[in-house]
Amino acid sequence: MNIAVCVKHAVDEGELRADTSGRPQLQGALSKMGSFDRNAVEEAIRLKESNGGSVTVVCLGGADSKKTLKEALAMGCDKALAVASARALDALATSYYLSRALKKAGPFDVVLLAEGASDTYHGLVGPMLARWLGLPFLGFARKVEVNGSKVRTEAALEDRAESYETVLPAVISVVSEVNTPRYPTLLQIMQAAKKPMEEVTVESLTDEGAPKFGVTVGDVVVQSVDRKKLVFEGPAEETSRKLIDALRKEGLL
Amino acid sequence: MDVLVFSENPHLAAELLSAGAGLAAASGGRAYSVEADSVRQGTHGNALLLRSEVPLLGDPALLAEAISAARKTKVAPVVLIGSTKTGRMVAGGLAVLDQLCVLSDVRDLRVDGGRLTGTRGVYAGKFNALVGGPLPSIALIPQGSYEPFSEPSGPVEEVRVTTGPPKVSREELRSSAKSSLDLRGAKVIVAAGRGLKAKEDLAIVQRLADALGGVIGASRPLSSDLGWLGEEYHIGLTGVYVHPDLYVAVGISGQIQHVAGIRDSKVIVAINRDKQAPIFQVSDYGVVGDLYEVVPALLRALGRP
């Protein structure tokens, strides 16, 4: 089975700080493989382990993307494909170039990705990619089962769970409870350096169908909601009375 | 300028209609609530009913195709879609079919100089970004951003659309009818996290919620990983975004993905035994202590032992 998994090299949103003007300090900010992308990589490797085949990990982004690709190779992907883009692209353009790269590198039976990126979280690249590729999209899977030429997933939607079934090839997005991602061993990390990594540029994939417009991102400022941060400590009888008093004063009780 | 709005969630659809009517009115246009297969009960305003040979509702790919087909007869430069998982799938498909920009999870929508603009949270809601795209564009809008449209139902225009055959066969595993929970509209939410030792202990969280006149919710570990509560209870970046007057986090450490979903709460209260837990940094009131002592003490103080 030929499996592709698309990942993003994302800003570490947990560590990101605002500068004195309230803007995110992106210069020198920590970055990593998107938190949810690790689950997509894990699922791709598990599919390979139970069905045979190989896994190609694909990442669109800047030069840093190779760190994420190497990590995915260490986890157990077989080859990597970097889609180099000098500038940040919106979901429509990202999904378009990923679809072109996958068409060139494929064909793939399964294309996996996370439900969304942990830094920007649009949740759009998956359904867009499926549409560009003309494939069925099985979104938000918490369980993936391949059976011969068919795939069945269980989707976790806001108010209900659904099961989807379709004939491969298909694009599948996974939610983080689908699995627990593995950590590569030191040996695997060393071996990953020897695995093949190819690179294509967004420019080389541009053709007449490429989106000619995009979402522009203007000012980004820190979301400042001033919280009171009043913390009560002590015996539970005392702290709970203080809390109830505070909530009464807020007019909430 | 006409505006189409769609959400499979009727509450959200009514809110989108308000947003759409506001945008349309400025240019002498109309907002239409897109209904698929049949018009839902309690629909407000003008409706555009899409019918195909195959059922559309429940299949985001077909809904995208149907809305795309409808836009050929009903020129609508702005399409507003509810920010739900289904909404994202519909918006993604429609954007590719019709070559549209998508602004996701935006508020404060405006049309200005041929562009649609709005603000959205980025980096798990730590920052706000001003985003925009050229018309025609799609905006995904989270619940609670606009007051629901309250005018009575208007005329229904029916549009016959042709879509491809469904590519995915679907089956509902757990019926939505069983769950009437709507955390997004709740005024008081008491949410439980990993600090809870056993599923049975949800009972004391529920009692606190009852005493405060609210409903219970959960952080991801409880609703997803442990499965103590259904997916609909999951509050956070990848679950529902809530905006109650009072949010009480019981035994929740305050991981950034969870906090992203509660930022719009008016007052946040945290109960956690770990004084260093990040939840205290985003709370108005915090109680450091064992939830198994604090929650019963709160119930006693509220006269609900």
XYZ file of N, CA, C and O in Angstrom, chain B residues 10 33-51 57 153-159:
112
model
N -28.999 24.388 13.342
C -29.998 25.442 13.124
C -29.763 26.715 13.956
O -30.067 27.815 13.490
N -30.913 31.761 3.693
C -30.498 30.595 4.460
C -30.566 29.387 3.534
O -31.613 29.069 2.987
N -29.439 28.741 3.323
C -29.414 27.569 2.443
C -29.951 26.361 3.202
O -29.448 26.009 4.262
N -30.995 25.777 2.661
C -31.585 24.577 3.243
C -31.369 23.442 2.240
O -31.485 23.650 1.033
N -31.056 22.262 2.754
C -30.809 21.134 1.858
C -31.882 20.076 2.057
O -32.280 19.812 3.186
N -32.353 19.519 0.984
C -33.370 18.447 0.953
C -34.769 18.945 1.336
O -35.731 18.720 0.627
N -34.876 19.613 2.504
C -36.173 20.163 2.910
C -35.913 21.352 3.827
O -34.817 21.487 4.366
N -36.943 22.208 3.981
C -36.765 23.379 4.840
C -36.967 22.961 6.287
O -37.951 22.313 6.626
N -36.003 23.328 7.137
C -36.100 22.954 8.554
C -37.191 23.754 9.248
O -37.466 24.886 8.889
N -37.742 23.146 10.269
C -38.708 23.831 11.123
C -38.035 25.020 11.794
O -36.881 24.937 12.172
N -38.772 26.095 11.932
C -38.260 27.232 12.683
C -37.207 28.029 11.951
O -36.441 28.759 12.561
N -37.146 27.878 10.634
C -36.186 28.639 9.839
C -36.621 30.099 9.775
O -37.804 30.402 9.734
N -35.658 30.983 9.815
C -35.962 32.408 9.759
C -35.548 32.984 8.410
O -34.685 32.450 7.750
N -36.181 34.100 8.051
C -35.766 34.853 6.874
C -36.006 34.113 5.575
O -36.772 33.155 5.503
N -35.322 34.592 4.510
C -35.468 33.972 3.189
C -34.685 32.678 3.130
O -33.598 32.594 3.670
N -35.276 31.700 2.456
C -34.581 30.420 2.346
C -34.354 30.053 0.891
O -35.164 30.376 0.020
N -33.236 29.407 0.657
C -32.931 28.862 -0.657
C -32.860 27.347 -0.471
O -31.969 26.844 0.206
N -33.828 26.657 -1.023
C -33.914 25.212 -0.808
C -33.229 24.462 -1.946
O -33.631 24.584 -3.106
N -32.196 23.701 -1.620
C -31.465 22.942 -2.635
C -31.948 21.497 -2.633
O -31.985 20.848 -1.592
N -32.303 21.041 -3.810
C -32.738 19.644 -3.932
C -31.947 18.975 -5.052
O -31.747 19.565 -6.116
N -27.972 16.439 2.762
C -27.613 16.650 4.168
C -26.799 15.482 4.690
O -27.120 14.332 4.430
N -40.081 33.374 9.150
C -39.703 32.779 7.872
C -40.191 33.616 6.714
O -41.302 34.139 6.741
N -39.365 33.729 5.691
C -39.740 34.446 4.485
C -40.032 33.448 3.385
O -40.260 32.268 3.654
N -40.039 33.929 2.140
C -40.310 33.029 1.022
C -39.201 31.993 0.832
O -38.060 32.231 1.195
N -39.598 30.836 0.280
C -38.629 29.776 -0.001
C -38.451 29.675 -1.506
O -39.417 29.507 -2.238
N -37.229 29.824 -1.986
C -36.935 29.618 -3.411
C -36.315 28.251 -3.551
O -35.354 27.929 -2.863
N -36.883 27.450 -4.455
C -36.331 26.108 -4.623
C -35.391 26.063 -5.817
O -35.687 26.619 -6.872
N -34.249 25.449 -5.643
C -33.285 25.307 -6.740
C -32.972 23.827 -6.919
O -32.574 23.156 -5.965
